[in-house]
C-alpha atoms as a printed R data frame, in Angstrom:
    type eleno elety resid chain resno       x      y       z
1   ATOM     1    CA   MET     A     1   0.000  0.000   0.000
2   ATOM     2    CA   TYR     A     2   1.239  3.468  -0.913
3   ATOM     3    CA   ASP     A     3   0.669  6.672   0.960
4   ATOM     4    CA   VAL     A     4   0.124  8.617  -2.268
5   ATOM     5    CA   ILE     A     5  -0.539  7.617  -5.872
6   ATOM     6    CA   VAL     A     6  -0.147 10.317  -8.518
7   ATOM     7    CA   VAL     A     7  -1.834  9.694 -11.859
8   ATOM     8    CA   GLY     A     8  -0.113 11.467 -14.755
9   ATOM     9    CA   GLY     A     9   3.613 11.881 -15.408
10  ATOM    10    CA   GLY     A    10   3.565 15.443 -16.777
11  ATOM    11    CA   PRO     A    11   5.142 18.422 -14.980
12  ATOM    12    CA   SER     A    12   2.312 18.795 -12.446
13  ATOM    13    CA   GLY     A    13   2.251 15.071 -11.685
14  ATOM    14    CA   SER     A    14   6.013 14.736 -11.279
15  ATOM    15    CA   THR     A    15   6.183 17.839  -9.094
16  ATOM    16    CA   ALA     A    16   3.301 16.720  -6.879
17  ATOM    17    CA   ALA     A    17   4.881 13.282  -6.518
18  ATOM    18    CA   ARG     A    18   8.279 14.760  -5.649
19  ATOM    19    CA   TYR     A    19   6.863 17.024  -2.963
20  ATOM    20    CA   ALA     A    20   4.782 14.217  -1.483
21  ATOM    21    CA   ALA     A    21   7.879 12.009  -1.277
22  ATOM    22    CA   ALA     A    22   9.889 14.862   0.238
23  ATOM    23    CA   GLY     A    23   7.292 14.934   3.009
24  ATOM    24    CA   GLY     A    24   8.061 11.330   3.907
25  ATOM    25    CA   ALA     A    25   5.310  9.559   1.960
26  ATOM    26    CA   ARG     A    26   5.720  6.403  -0.091
27  ATOM    27    CA   VAL     A    27   4.685  7.545  -3.568
28  ATOM    28    CA   LEU     A    28   3.821  5.819  -6.834
29  ATOM    29    CA   LEU     A    29   3.628  7.796 -10.092
30  ATOM    30    CA   LEU     A    30   1.478  6.255 -12.824
31  ATOM    31    CA   GLU     A    31   1.899  7.233 -16.483
32  ATOM    32    CA   GLU     A    32  -0.399  5.927 -19.192
33  ATOM    33    CA   HIS     A    33   2.118  6.179 -22.027
34  ATOM    34    CA   ALA     A    34   5.256  4.174 -22.671
35  ATOM    35    CA   SER     A    35   7.585  7.111 -22.029
36  ATOM    36    CA   ILE     A    36   7.562 10.343 -20.044
37  ATOM    37    CA   GLY     A    37   7.084 13.458 -22.177
38  ATOM    38    CA   SER     A    38   5.289 11.779 -25.072
39  ATOM    39    CA   PRO     A    39   3.091 12.669 -26.809
40  ATOM    40    CA   VAL     A    40   3.902 16.403 -26.670
41  ATOM    41    CA   GLN     A    41   0.849 18.694 -26.384
42  ATOM    42    CA   CYS     A    42   2.412 22.061 -25.573
43  ATOM    43    CA   THR     A    43   4.047 25.047 -27.247
44  ATOM    44    CA   GLY     A    44   7.028 24.690 -24.936
45  ATOM    45    CA   LEU     A    45   7.358 28.414 -24.147
46  ATOM    46    CA   LEU     A    46   8.073 28.712 -20.426
47  ATOM    47    CA   SER     A    47   8.497 31.903 -18.431
48  ATOM    48    CA   ILE     A    48  11.590 32.313 -16.269
49  ATOM    49    CA   ARG     A    49   9.331 32.010 -13.244
50  ATOM    50    CA   SER     A    50   7.963 28.686 -14.521
51  ATOM    51    CA   LEU     A    51  11.412 27.098 -14.465
52  ATOM    52    CA   SER     A    52  12.106 28.507 -11.036
53  ATOM    53    CA   GLN     A    53   8.774 27.239  -9.722
54  ATOM    54    CA   CYS     A    54   9.729 23.770 -10.967
55  ATOM    55    CA   ASP     A    55  13.018 24.061  -9.028
56  ATOM    56    CA   LEU     A    56  15.039 24.114 -12.259
57  ATOM    57    CA   ARG     A    57  17.618 26.378 -13.827
58  ATOM    58    CA   PRO     A    58  17.990 26.839 -17.602
59  ATOM    59    CA   ASN     A    59  19.940 23.931 -18.997
60  ATOM    60    CA   ASP     A    60  21.078 22.966 -22.495
61  ATOM    61    CA   GLU     A    61  19.575 19.563 -21.783
62  ATOM    62    CA   PHE     A    62  16.099 20.960 -22.457
63  ATOM    63    CA   VAL     A    63  16.401 24.691 -23.393
64  ATOM    64    CA   LEU     A    64  16.417 25.242 -27.164
65  ATOM    65    CA   ASN     A    65  16.156 29.033 -27.352
66  ATOM    66    CA   SER     A    66  15.412 32.114 -25.265
67  ATOM    67    CA   VAL     A    67  13.063 34.972 -26.147
68  ATOM    68    CA   ARG     A    68  12.736 38.471 -24.782
69  ATOM    69    CA   GLY     A    69   9.514 39.756 -26.309
70  ATOM    70    CA   ALA     A    70   6.701 39.485 -28.831
71  ATOM    71    CA   HIS     A    71   5.545 41.107 -32.047
72  ATOM    72    CA   VAL     A    72   1.754 41.317 -31.790
73  ATOM    73    CA   HIS     A    73   0.004 41.552 -35.159
74  ATOM    74    CA   ALA     A    74  -3.439 43.140 -35.465
75  ATOM    75    CA   PRO     A    75  -5.879 41.918 -38.146
76  ATOM    76    CA   GLY     A    76  -5.410 45.123 -40.157
77  ATOM    77    CA   GLY     A    77  -1.631 44.799 -40.299
78  ATOM    78    CA   ILE     A    78  -0.492 46.935 -37.344
79  ATOM    79    CA   CYS     A    79   2.384 45.317 -35.472
80  ATOM    80    CA   VAL     A    80   2.978 46.191 -31.819
81  ATOM    81    CA   PRO     A    81   6.537 45.381 -30.642
82  ATOM    82    CA   ILE     A    82   6.744 44.275 -27.018
83  ATOM    83    CA   ASP     A    83  10.407 44.171 -26.024
84  ATOM    84    CA   GLY     A    84  11.199 42.926 -22.554
85  ATOM    85    CA   GLY     A    85  14.793 44.082 -22.906
86  ATOM    86    CA   HIS     A    86  16.172 40.778 -21.627
87  ATOM    87    CA   THR     A    87  15.222 37.108 -21.551
88  ATOM    88    CA   LYS     A    88  11.623 36.652 -20.454
89  ATOM    89    CA   ALA     A    89  11.012 33.044 -21.439
90  ATOM    90    CA   TYR     A    90  12.651 29.878 -22.715
91  ATOM    91    CA   VAL     A    91  11.688 27.624 -25.600
92  ATOM    92    CA   VAL     A    92  12.120 24.085 -24.329
93  ATOM    93    CA   SER     A    93  11.966 20.517 -25.489
94  ATOM    94    CA   ARG     A    94   8.948 19.374 -23.523
95  ATOM    95    CA   LYS     A    95  10.029 15.773 -23.877
96  ATOM    96    CA   MET     A    96  13.372 16.427 -22.171
97  ATOM    97    CA   PHE     A    97  11.871 18.929 -19.714
98  ATOM    98    CA   ASP     A    98   9.232 16.440 -18.554
99  ATOM    99    CA   ARG     A    99  11.806 13.688 -18.239
100 ATOM   100    CA   ARG     A   100  14.027 15.893 -16.102
101 ATOM   101    CA   LEU     A   101  11.156 16.524 -13.688
102 ATOM   102    CA   ALA     A   102  10.334 12.806 -13.565
103 ATOM   103    CA   ALA     A   103  13.997 12.021 -12.849
104 ATOM   104    CA   MET     A   104  13.945 14.540  -9.996
105 ATOM   105    CA   ALA     A   105  10.896 12.766  -8.579
106 ATOM   106    CA   ALA     A   106  12.650  9.400  -8.856
107 ATOM   107    CA   ASP     A   107  15.707 10.818  -7.097
108 ATOM   108    CA   GLN     A   108  13.388 11.779  -4.231
109 ATOM   109    CA   GLY     A   109  12.243  8.158  -3.942
110 ATOM   110    CA   VAL     A   110   9.124  8.170  -6.139
111 ATOM   111    CA   GLU     A   111   8.386  4.864  -7.885
112 ATOM   112    CA   LEU     A   112   7.402  5.168 -11.551
113 ATOM   113    CA   MET     A   113   5.100  2.842 -13.455
114 ATOM   114    CA   LEU     A   114   4.780  3.389 -17.218
115 ATOM   115    CA   LYS     A   115   2.132  1.975 -19.551
116 ATOM   116    CA   ALA     A   116  -0.334  2.051 -16.655
117 ATOM   117    CA   LYS     A   117  -3.798  3.160 -17.778
118 ATOM   118    CA   VAL     A   118  -6.258  3.912 -14.972
119 ATOM   119    CA   VAL     A   119  -9.631  2.265 -15.552
120 ATOM   120    CA   GLY     A   120 -11.168  2.390 -12.085
121 ATOM   121    CA   LEU     A   121 -11.168  4.278  -8.785
122 ATOM   122    CA   GLU     A   122 -12.841  3.270  -5.530
123 ATOM   123    CA   THR     A   123 -12.681  5.845  -2.748
124 ATOM   124    CA   GLY     A   124 -13.124  5.386   0.967
125 ATOM   125    CA   PRO     A   125 -12.448  7.054   4.327
126 ATOM   126    CA   VAL     A   126  -9.134  5.226   4.875
127 ATOM   127    CA   GLN     A   127  -7.790  4.071   1.530
128 ATOM   128    CA   GLN     A   128  -8.383  4.465  -2.182
129 ATOM   129    CA   GLU     A   129  -8.090  1.687  -4.758
130 ATOM   130    CA   VAL     A   130  -6.854  2.477  -8.244
131 ATOM   131    CA   THR     A   131  -7.402 -0.137 -10.941
132 ATOM   132    CA   VAL     A   132  -4.949 -0.023 -13.843
133 ATOM   133    CA   ILE     A   133  -4.166 -1.935 -16.989
134 ATOM   134    CA   HIS     A   134  -0.403 -2.384 -16.832
135 ATOM   135    CA   ASN     A   135   1.394 -4.144 -19.674
136 ATOM   136    CA   GLY     A   136  -1.903 -5.707 -20.673
137 ATOM   137    CA   MET     A   137  -2.736 -7.012 -17.190
138 ATOM   138    CA   ARG     A   138  -5.378 -5.681 -14.809
139 ATOM   139    CA   ARG     A   139  -4.291 -4.923 -11.262
140 ATOM   140    CA   THR     A   140  -5.512 -2.908  -8.269
141 ATOM   141    CA   ILE     A   141  -3.213 -0.690  -6.205
142 ATOM   142    CA   ALA     A   142  -4.124  0.888  -2.869
143 ATOM   143    CA   ALA     A   143  -3.146  4.277  -1.482
144 ATOM   144    CA   LYS     A   144  -4.347  6.672   1.172
145 ATOM   145    CA   VAL     A   145  -4.484  9.659  -1.221
146 ATOM   146    CA   VAL     A   146  -4.765  9.798  -5.014
147 ATOM   147    CA   ILE     A   147  -3.650 12.923  -6.899
148 ATOM   148    CA   GLY     A   148  -5.169 13.292 -10.353
149 ATOM   149    CA   ALA     A   149  -2.736 15.065 -12.687
150 ATOM   150    CA   ASP     A   150  -4.024 13.276 -15.768
151 ATOM   151    CA   GLY     A   151  -4.739 16.166 -18.090
152 ATOM   152    CA   VAL     A   152  -7.651 18.068 -19.499
153 ATOM   153    CA   ARG     A   153  -9.873 14.969 -19.876
154 ATOM   154    CA   SER     A   154  -9.094 13.781 -16.355
155 ATOM   155    CA   THR     A   155 -10.318 10.299 -15.554
156 ATOM   156    CA   ILE     A   156  -9.599 10.722 -11.837
157 ATOM   157    CA   ALA     A   157 -11.627 13.948 -11.532
158 ATOM   158    CA   ARG     A   158 -14.590 12.301 -13.265
159 ATOM   159    CA   MET     A   159 -14.396  9.091 -11.211
160 ATOM   160    CA   ALA     A   160 -14.120 11.114  -7.983
161 ATOM   161    CA   GLY     A   161 -17.353 12.929  -8.825
162 ATOM   162    CA   LEU     A   162 -15.660 16.289  -9.395
163 ATOM   163    CA   GLY     A   163 -16.526 16.492 -13.095
164 ATOM   164    CA   ARG     A   164 -14.267 17.861 -15.790
165 ATOM   165    CA   VAL     A   165 -13.344 21.299 -17.068
166 ATOM   166    CA   GLN     A   166 -16.204 22.237 -19.371
167 ATOM   167    CA   ARG     A   167 -14.621 24.963 -21.485
168 ATOM   168    CA   ILE     A   168 -11.787 23.667 -23.644
169 ATOM   169    CA   LEU     A   169 -10.008 25.410 -26.503
170 ATOM   170    CA   SER     A   170  -8.982 23.286 -29.457
171 ATOM   171    CA   GLY     A   171  -5.296 23.673 -30.287
172 ATOM   172    CA   VAL     A   172  -2.968 22.559 -33.072
173 ATOM   173    CA   GLN     A   173   0.718 23.179 -33.713
174 ATOM   174    CA   VAL     A   174   3.331 22.264 -36.308
175 ATOM   175    CA   GLU     A   175   7.088 22.553 -36.234
176 ATOM   176    CA   ALA     A   176   8.438 23.726 -39.575
177 ATOM   177    CA   PRO     A   177  11.200 25.569 -41.408
178 ATOM   178    CA   TYR     A   178  10.267 29.215 -40.992
179 ATOM   179    CA   ALA     A   179  11.903 32.501 -41.929
180 ATOM   180    CA   SER     A   180  11.713 34.218 -38.559
181 ATOM   181    CA   ASN     A   181  12.359 37.962 -38.570
182 ATOM   182    CA   ASP     A   182  14.081 37.752 -35.190
183 ATOM   183    CA   ASP     A   183  14.478 34.566 -33.163
184 ATOM   184    CA   ASP     A   184  14.529 36.597 -29.934
185 ATOM   185    CA   PHE     A   185  10.812 37.311 -30.399
186 ATOM   186    CA   VAL     A   186   7.663 35.252 -30.687
187 ATOM   187    CA   GLU     A   187   4.935 36.444 -33.059
188 ATOM   188    CA   LEU     A   188   1.278 36.616 -32.071
189 ATOM   189    CA   PHE     A   189  -1.668 37.066 -34.457
190 ATOM   190    CA   VAL     A   190  -5.063 38.005 -33.048
191 ATOM   191    CA   GLY     A   191  -8.528 38.257 -34.565
192 ATOM   192    CA   SER     A   192 -10.654 36.155 -36.879
193 ATOM   193    CA   CYS     A   193  -7.598 34.164 -37.993
194 ATOM   194    CA   ALA     A   194  -7.912 32.327 -34.648
195 ATOM   195    CA   PRO     A   195 -11.407 33.062 -33.215
196 ATOM   196    CA   GLY     A   196 -11.490 33.334 -29.436
197 ATOM   197    CA   PHE     A   197  -7.737 33.114 -28.879
198 ATOM   198    CA   PHE     A   198  -4.677 33.749 -31.072
199 ATOM   199    CA   SER     A   199  -2.082 32.117 -33.293
200 ATOM   200    CA   TRP     A   200   1.657 32.109 -32.688
201 ATOM   201    CA   THR     A   201   5.120 31.431 -34.018
202 ATOM   202    CA   VAL     A   202   7.703 30.403 -31.425
203 ATOM   203    CA   PRO     A   203  11.279 30.263 -32.752
204 ATOM   204    CA   ILE     A   204  13.390 27.245 -31.916
205 ATOM   205    CA   SER     A   205  16.208 28.747 -33.985
206 ATOM   206    CA   ASP     A   206  16.639 31.315 -36.751
207 ATOM   207    CA   SER     A   207  15.273 28.806 -39.274
208 ATOM   208    CA   ILE     A   208  12.735 26.619 -37.434
209 ATOM   209    CA   SER     A   209   9.662 27.645 -35.450
210 ATOM   210    CA   ARG     A   210   6.649 26.139 -33.781
211 ATOM   211    CA   ILE     A   211   3.557 27.537 -35.478
212 ATOM   212    CA   GLY     A   212   0.143 27.013 -33.943
213 ATOM   213    CA   LEU     A   213  -3.132 28.381 -32.698
214 ATOM   214    CA   ALA     A   214  -6.097 27.656 -30.487
215 ATOM   215    CA   VAL     A   215  -9.753 28.479 -31.075
216 ATOM   216    CA   GLU     A   216 -12.937 28.477 -29.070
217 ATOM   217    CA   PRO     A   217 -15.283 25.559 -29.846
218 ATOM   218    CA   GLY     A   218 -18.246 26.053 -32.153
219 ATOM   219    CA   ASN     A   219 -16.500 27.752 -35.085
220 ATOM   220    CA   GLU     A   220 -17.175 26.988 -38.717
221 ATOM   221    CA   GLN     A   221 -13.715 25.478 -39.226
222 ATOM   222    CA   ASN     A   222 -11.611 23.236 -37.033
223 ATOM   223    CA   ALA     A   223  -8.299 24.388 -35.582
224 ATOM   224    CA   PHE     A   224  -6.167 22.735 -38.256
225 ATOM   225    CA   ASP     A   225  -8.131 24.411 -41.067
226 ATOM   226    CA   TYR     A   226  -7.544 27.801 -39.431
227 ATOM   227    CA   LEU     A   227  -3.841 27.001 -39.159
228 ATOM   228    CA   GLN     A   228  -3.663 26.029 -42.834
229 ATOM   229    CA   SER     A   229  -5.343 29.302 -43.767
230 ATOM   230    CA   ILE     A   230  -2.773 31.310 -41.797
231 ATOM   231    CA   ILE     A   231   0.184 29.478 -43.283
232 ATOM   232    CA   CYS     A   232  -1.055 29.404 -46.871
233 ATOM   233    CA   ASP     A   233  -3.216 32.473 -47.303
234 ATOM   234    CA   HIS     A   234  -2.509 34.915 -44.518
235 ATOM   235    CA   LYS     A   235   0.326 36.474 -42.516
236 ATOM   236    CA   LEU     A   236   2.868 33.693 -42.948
237 ATOM   237    CA   LYS     A   237   2.576 33.121 -46.687
238 ATOM   238    CA   GLY     A   238   6.007 32.780 -48.249
239 ATOM   239    CA   ARG     A   239   7.798 32.500 -44.911
240 ATOM   240    CA   CYS     A   240   6.889 28.937 -43.987
241 ATOM   241    CA   ASP     A   241   7.896 25.761 -45.797
242 ATOM   242    CA   GLN     A   242   4.994 23.340 -45.522
243 ATOM   243    CA   GLY     A   243   7.336 20.404 -44.987
244 ATOM   244    CA   TYR     A   244   6.308 19.965 -41.344
245 ATOM   245    CA   LEU     A   245   8.767 18.369 -38.937
246 ATOM   246    CA   ASP     A   246   6.188 17.738 -36.211
247 ATOM   247    CA   HIS     A   247   2.438 18.021 -35.724
248 ATOM   248    CA   VAL     A   248   0.608 17.993 -32.374
249 ATOM   249    CA   VAL     A   249  -2.957 18.615 -31.240
250 ATOM   250    CA   GLY     A   250  -4.425 19.171 -27.805
251 ATOM   251    CA   GLY     A   251  -6.934 20.952 -25.637
252 ATOM   252    CA   ILE     A   252  -6.458 24.004 -23.413
253 ATOM   253    CA   PRO     A   253  -8.780 24.082 -20.376
254 ATOM   254    CA   LEU     A   254 -10.234 27.439 -19.368
255 ATOM   255    CA   GLY     A   255 -11.463 28.004 -15.838
256 ATOM   256    CA   PRO     A   256 -10.768 25.812 -12.792
257 ATOM   257    CA   LEU     A   257 -13.042 23.136 -11.428
258 ATOM   258    CA   THR     A   258 -15.529 24.324  -8.825
259 ATOM   259    CA   GLN     A   259 -13.952 21.898  -6.367
260 ATOM   260    CA   THR     A   260 -10.553 20.227  -6.639
261 ATOM   261    CA   TYR     A   261 -10.729 17.815  -3.694
262 ATOM   262    CA   ALA     A   262 -12.845 14.906  -2.536
263 ATOM   263    CA   GLU     A   263 -12.474 12.127  -0.004
264 ATOM   264    CA   GLY     A   264  -8.961 10.796  -0.557
265 ATOM   265    CA   VAL     A   265  -8.532 12.668  -3.852
266 ATOM   266    CA   LEU     A   266  -6.867 15.884  -5.065
267 ATOM   267    CA   ILE     A   267  -6.888 17.240  -8.630
268 ATOM   268    CA   VAL     A   268  -4.032 19.338 -10.030
269 ATOM   269    CA   GLY     A   269  -2.777 20.980 -13.240
270 ATOM   270    CA   ASP     A   270  -4.718 20.833 -16.503
271 ATOM   271    CA   ALA     A   271  -7.057 18.299 -14.890
272 ATOM   272    CA   ALA     A   272  -8.131 21.023 -12.441
273 ATOM   273    CA   GLY     A   273  -8.201 23.807 -15.038
274 ATOM   274    CA   GLN     A   274  -5.213 25.520 -13.420
275 ATOM   275    CA   VAL     A   275  -4.144 27.195 -16.663
276 ATOM   276    CA   LYS     A   276  -3.557 30.868 -17.539
277 ATOM   277    CA   PRO     A   277  -6.537 31.944 -19.698
278 ATOM   278    CA   THR     A   278  -4.505 34.727 -21.323
279 ATOM   279    CA   SER     A   279  -1.826 32.471 -22.811
280 ATOM   280    CA   GLY     A   280  -2.943 28.880 -22.257
281 ATOM   281    CA   GLY     A   281   0.208 28.216 -20.230
282 ATOM   282    CA   GLY     A   282  -0.133 25.617 -17.510
283 ATOM   283    CA   ILE     A   283   3.401 24.943 -16.268
284 ATOM   284    CA   TYR     A   284   3.649 27.809 -13.778
285 ATOM   285    CA   PRO     A   285   0.180 27.550 -12.169
286 ATOM   286    CA   GLY     A   286   0.393 23.765 -12.315
287 ATOM   287    CA   ALA     A   287   3.699 23.756 -10.439
288 ATOM   288    CA   VAL     A   288   2.395 26.161  -7.787
289 ATOM   289    CA   CYS     A   289  -0.603 23.934  -7.155
290 ATOM   290    CA   ALA     A   290   1.318 20.649  -7.463
291 ATOM   291    CA   LYS     A   291   3.649 21.607  -4.631
292 ATOM   292    CA   ILE     A   292   0.697 22.365  -2.388
293 ATOM   293    CA   ALA     A   293  -1.043 19.130  -3.413
294 ATOM   294    CA   GLY     A   294   2.061 17.035  -2.738
295 ATOM   295    CA   GLU     A   295   2.646 18.581   0.677
296 ATOM   296    CA   ILE     A   296  -0.951 18.208   1.831
297 ATOM   297    CA   ALA     A   297  -1.371 14.691   0.422
298 ATOM   298    CA   SER     A   298   1.756 13.562   2.237
299 ATOM   299    CA   THR     A   299   0.806 15.196   5.550
300 ATOM   300    CA   ALA     A   300  -2.778 13.944   5.457
301 ATOM   301    CA   ALA     A   301  -1.735 10.398   4.538
302 ATOM   302    CA   LEU     A   302   0.833 10.186   7.342
303 ATOM   303    CA   GLU     A   303  -1.670 11.674   9.798
304 ATOM   304    CA   GLY     A   304  -4.202  9.026   8.809
305 ATOM   305    CA   ASN     A   305  -6.871 11.619   7.995
306 ATOM   306    CA   VAL     A   306  -7.692 11.801   4.276
307 ATOM   307    CA   SER     A   307 -11.256 13.057   4.598
308 ATOM   308    CA   ALA     A   308 -12.598 15.701   2.234
309 ATOM   309    CA   ALA     A   309 -12.676 18.117   5.162
310 ATOM   310    CA   ARG     A   310  -8.940 17.583   5.726
311 ATOM   311    CA   LEU     A   311  -8.033 17.837   2.036
312 ATOM   312    CA   ARG     A   312 -10.042 21.037   1.573
313 ATOM   313    CA   GLU     A   313  -6.907 22.878   2.708
314 ATOM   314    CA   TYR     A   314  -5.405 22.227  -0.737
315 ATOM   315    CA   ASP     A   315  -8.291 23.951  -2.497
316 ATOM   316    CA   THR     A   316  -8.148 26.914  -0.125
317 ATOM   317    CA   ARG     A   317  -4.395 27.366  -0.419
318 ATOM   318    CA   TRP     A   318  -4.027 27.163  -4.179
319 ATOM   319    CA   ARG     A   319  -6.925 29.561  -4.757
320 ATOM   320    CA   SER     A   320  -5.306 31.970  -2.311
321 ATOM   321    CA   GLU     A   321  -2.043 31.732  -4.286
322 ATOM   322    CA   ILE     A   322  -3.237 32.045  -7.888
323 ATOM   323    CA   GLY     A   323  -7.052 32.155  -7.919
324 ATOM   324    CA   ARG     A   324  -7.218 35.924  -8.343
325 ATOM   325    CA   GLU     A   325  -4.771 35.881 -11.259
326 ATOM   326    CA   LEU     A   326  -6.735 33.137 -13.008
327 ATOM   327    CA   GLY     A   327  -9.931 35.160 -12.511
328 ATOM   328    CA   ILE     A   328  -8.402 38.327 -13.970
329 ATOM   329    CA   GLY     A   329  -6.933 36.305 -16.799
330 ATOM   330    CA   MET     A   330 -10.363 34.914 -17.645
331 ATOM   331    CA   LYS     A   331 -11.843 38.420 -17.820
332 ATOM   332    CA   ILE     A   332  -9.057 39.500 -20.162
333 ATOM   333    CA   HIS     A   333  -9.572 36.393 -22.293
334 ATOM   334    CA   ASP     A   334 -13.330 36.924 -22.552
335 ATOM   335    CA   PHE     A   335 -12.843 40.599 -23.410
336 ATOM   336    CA   MET     A   336 -10.387 39.810 -26.208
337 ATOM   337    CA   ALA     A   337 -12.514 36.936 -27.504
338 ATOM   338    CA   LYS     A   338 -15.503 39.277 -27.968
339 ATOM   339    CA   CYS     A   339 -13.563 41.851 -29.968
340 ATOM   340    CA   GLU     A   340 -14.131 42.040 -33.703
341 ATOM   341    CA   ASP     A   341 -11.182 42.611 -36.011
342 ATOM   342    CA   ARG     A   342 -11.733 46.375 -36.262
343 ATOM   343    CA   GLU     A   343 -11.943 46.652 -32.468
344 ATOM   344    CA   LEU     A   344  -8.678 44.754 -32.116
345 ATOM   345    CA   ASP     A   345  -7.110 47.141 -34.625
346 ATOM   346    CA   ASP     A   346  -8.245 50.068 -32.470
347 ATOM   347    CA   LEU     A   347  -7.033 48.393 -29.308
348 ATOM   348    CA   LEU     A   348  -3.546 47.613 -30.603
349 ATOM   349    CA   SER     A   349  -3.251 51.090 -32.136
350 ATOM   350    CA   SER     A   350  -3.920 52.507 -28.671
351 ATOM   351    CA   LEU     A   351  -1.215 50.298 -27.188
352 ATOM   352    CA   ASN     A   352   1.312 51.203 -29.873
353 ATOM   353    CA   LYS     A   353   2.499 54.380 -28.149
354 ATOM   354    CA   PRO     A   354   5.926 54.914 -26.547
355 ATOM   355    CA   MET     A   355   4.630 55.564 -23.023
356 ATOM   356    CA   ILE     A   356   2.338 52.523 -23.045
357 ATOM   357    CA   LEU     A   357   4.995 50.277 -24.601
358 ATOM   358    CA   ASP     A   358   7.474 51.388 -21.940
359 ATOM   359    CA   LEU     A   359   4.885 50.545 -19.297
360 ATOM   360    CA   ILE     A   360   4.354 47.086 -20.778
361 ATOM   361    CA   THR     A   361   8.111 46.505 -20.949
362 ATOM   362    CA   GLU     A   362   8.561 47.445 -17.294
363 ATOM   363    CA   TYR     A   363   5.529 45.775 -15.751
364 ATOM   364    CA   GLY     A   364   4.388 43.122 -18.233
365 ATOM   365    CA   ASP     A   365   4.369 39.700 -16.578
366 ATOM   366    CA   MET     A   366   3.415 36.445 -18.321
367 ATOM   367    CA   ASP     A   367   2.308 34.872 -15.052
368 ATOM   368    CA   HIS     A   368   0.738 37.857 -13.264
369 ATOM   369    CA   PRO     A   369  -1.247 40.068 -15.699
370 ATOM   370    CA   SER     A   370  -2.846 41.945 -12.798
371 ATOM   371    CA   ILE     A   371   0.425 43.825 -12.193
372 ATOM   372    CA   LEU     A   372   0.268 45.514 -15.598
373 ATOM   373    CA   ILE     A   373  -3.503 46.055 -15.442
374 ATOM   374    CA   LYS     A   374  -3.144 47.883 -12.135
375 ATOM   375    CA   LYS     A   375  -0.392 50.132 -13.520
376 ATOM   376    CA   MET     A   376  -2.371 50.920 -16.678
377 ATOM   377    CA   LEU     A   377  -5.319 52.101 -14.593
378 ATOM   378    CA   ASN     A   378  -3.148 54.727 -12.908
379 ATOM   379    CA   PRO     A   379  -4.647 58.222 -13.564
380 ATOM   380    CA   ARG     A   380  -1.342 59.502 -14.977
381 ATOM   381    CA   TYR     A   381  -1.871 57.263 -18.026
382 ATOM   382    CA   SER     A   382  -5.560 58.128 -18.511
383 ATOM   383    CA   ARG     A   383  -5.030 60.294 -21.605
384 ATOM   384    CA   HIS     A   384  -3.085 57.524 -23.320
385 ATOM   385    CA   MET     A   385  -5.631 54.888 -22.328
386 ATOM   386    CA   LEU     A   386  -8.665 56.512 -23.955
387 ATOM   387    CA   GLY     A   387  -8.422 54.357 -27.057
388 ATOM   388    CA   ILE     A   388  -8.132 51.190 -25.014
389 ATOM   389    CA   MET     A   389 -11.096 52.121 -22.840
390 ATOM   390    CA   ARG     A   390 -13.120 52.931 -25.957
391 ATOM   391    CA   ALA     A   391 -12.309 49.528 -27.457
392 ATOM   392    CA   PHE     A   392 -13.197 47.848 -24.180
393 ATOM   393    CA   ALA     A   393 -16.548 49.639 -24.037
394 ATOM   394    CA   LYS     A   394 -17.415 48.609 -27.610
395 ATOM   395    CA   ALA     A   395 -16.638 44.995 -26.832
396 ATOM   396    CA   VAL     A   396 -18.583 44.617 -23.620
397 ATOM   397    CA   LEU     A   397 -21.589 46.930 -24.091
């Protein structure tokens, strides 16, 4: 019998497992696939804070490139340059990054089981039983606490009666030869080219980039059709060789679960909807919450009290840490998603002013958008913000 079983070997799962083991628990990490880090379902653009939160430093083992800013393209052709002045994020190999985190968990004493697909969960006041298909054989494993870190379509959250994230963006990305204007910058394209979100190019080098987008559900075309339109008929025409080196699809959850704990169960990462609605990034919020989940799972298991009332502390703590930022991020996302192309043109024109760009450079934060929002609402910038406020009013009224 284990103290803690973690389901899902991604960054959130490995981090939760590591922190549970560091607390003295006997921990088993289950991964459905045959190898950690596959299949890849992420852009692989991580903020500096994301690496730090995962207890890692930049390393050539997994870092492919660094970026310091973004060129944001409006539908009408305006380009707003956001220059952070120094490295703001790293482009990583998610396969190697994930494996490094799993190795760190193993070094802490976590046992890993690959090719273990969870097909059943029975919860109780003392122990939980997880049924898996492992190497073609069915077996049941007991633990005091189960942590579900099994992605956007979480089996553990559903089996524990906590439901699943209901709002999911559809995403697609290719890796291809691409004539990047500057491999220190990502490119973002907003508007009807990617309804409800945006498209991106993330440079791996000066000649290869990851090109992708995400869209809200219910559009006339699927995500891949929108991507083909951008590459063939829109902003990237002539700059991208269609000989793709890689092609991945995935879902981006928006909005956390109403409740992320149950008797003997905690939910973390994409499975809990702990993802930044502004960018779709889940590594930083997932790591913040995974540490809390691992600590509380370990303490509760060793105390012998794994009731829902005891595990509620996890839900309270992670919402206190990042709940406000996720809420602000959702408001920003919904505002941008409602904007028509002409409104986005107006909005980006308003931002494309030296004083506002300097403000963004100084206070822009990939993980904490509220910092910049608060600064932009300062009365001293009111004259420069009129265009932005006008665009906001058109979108929401």
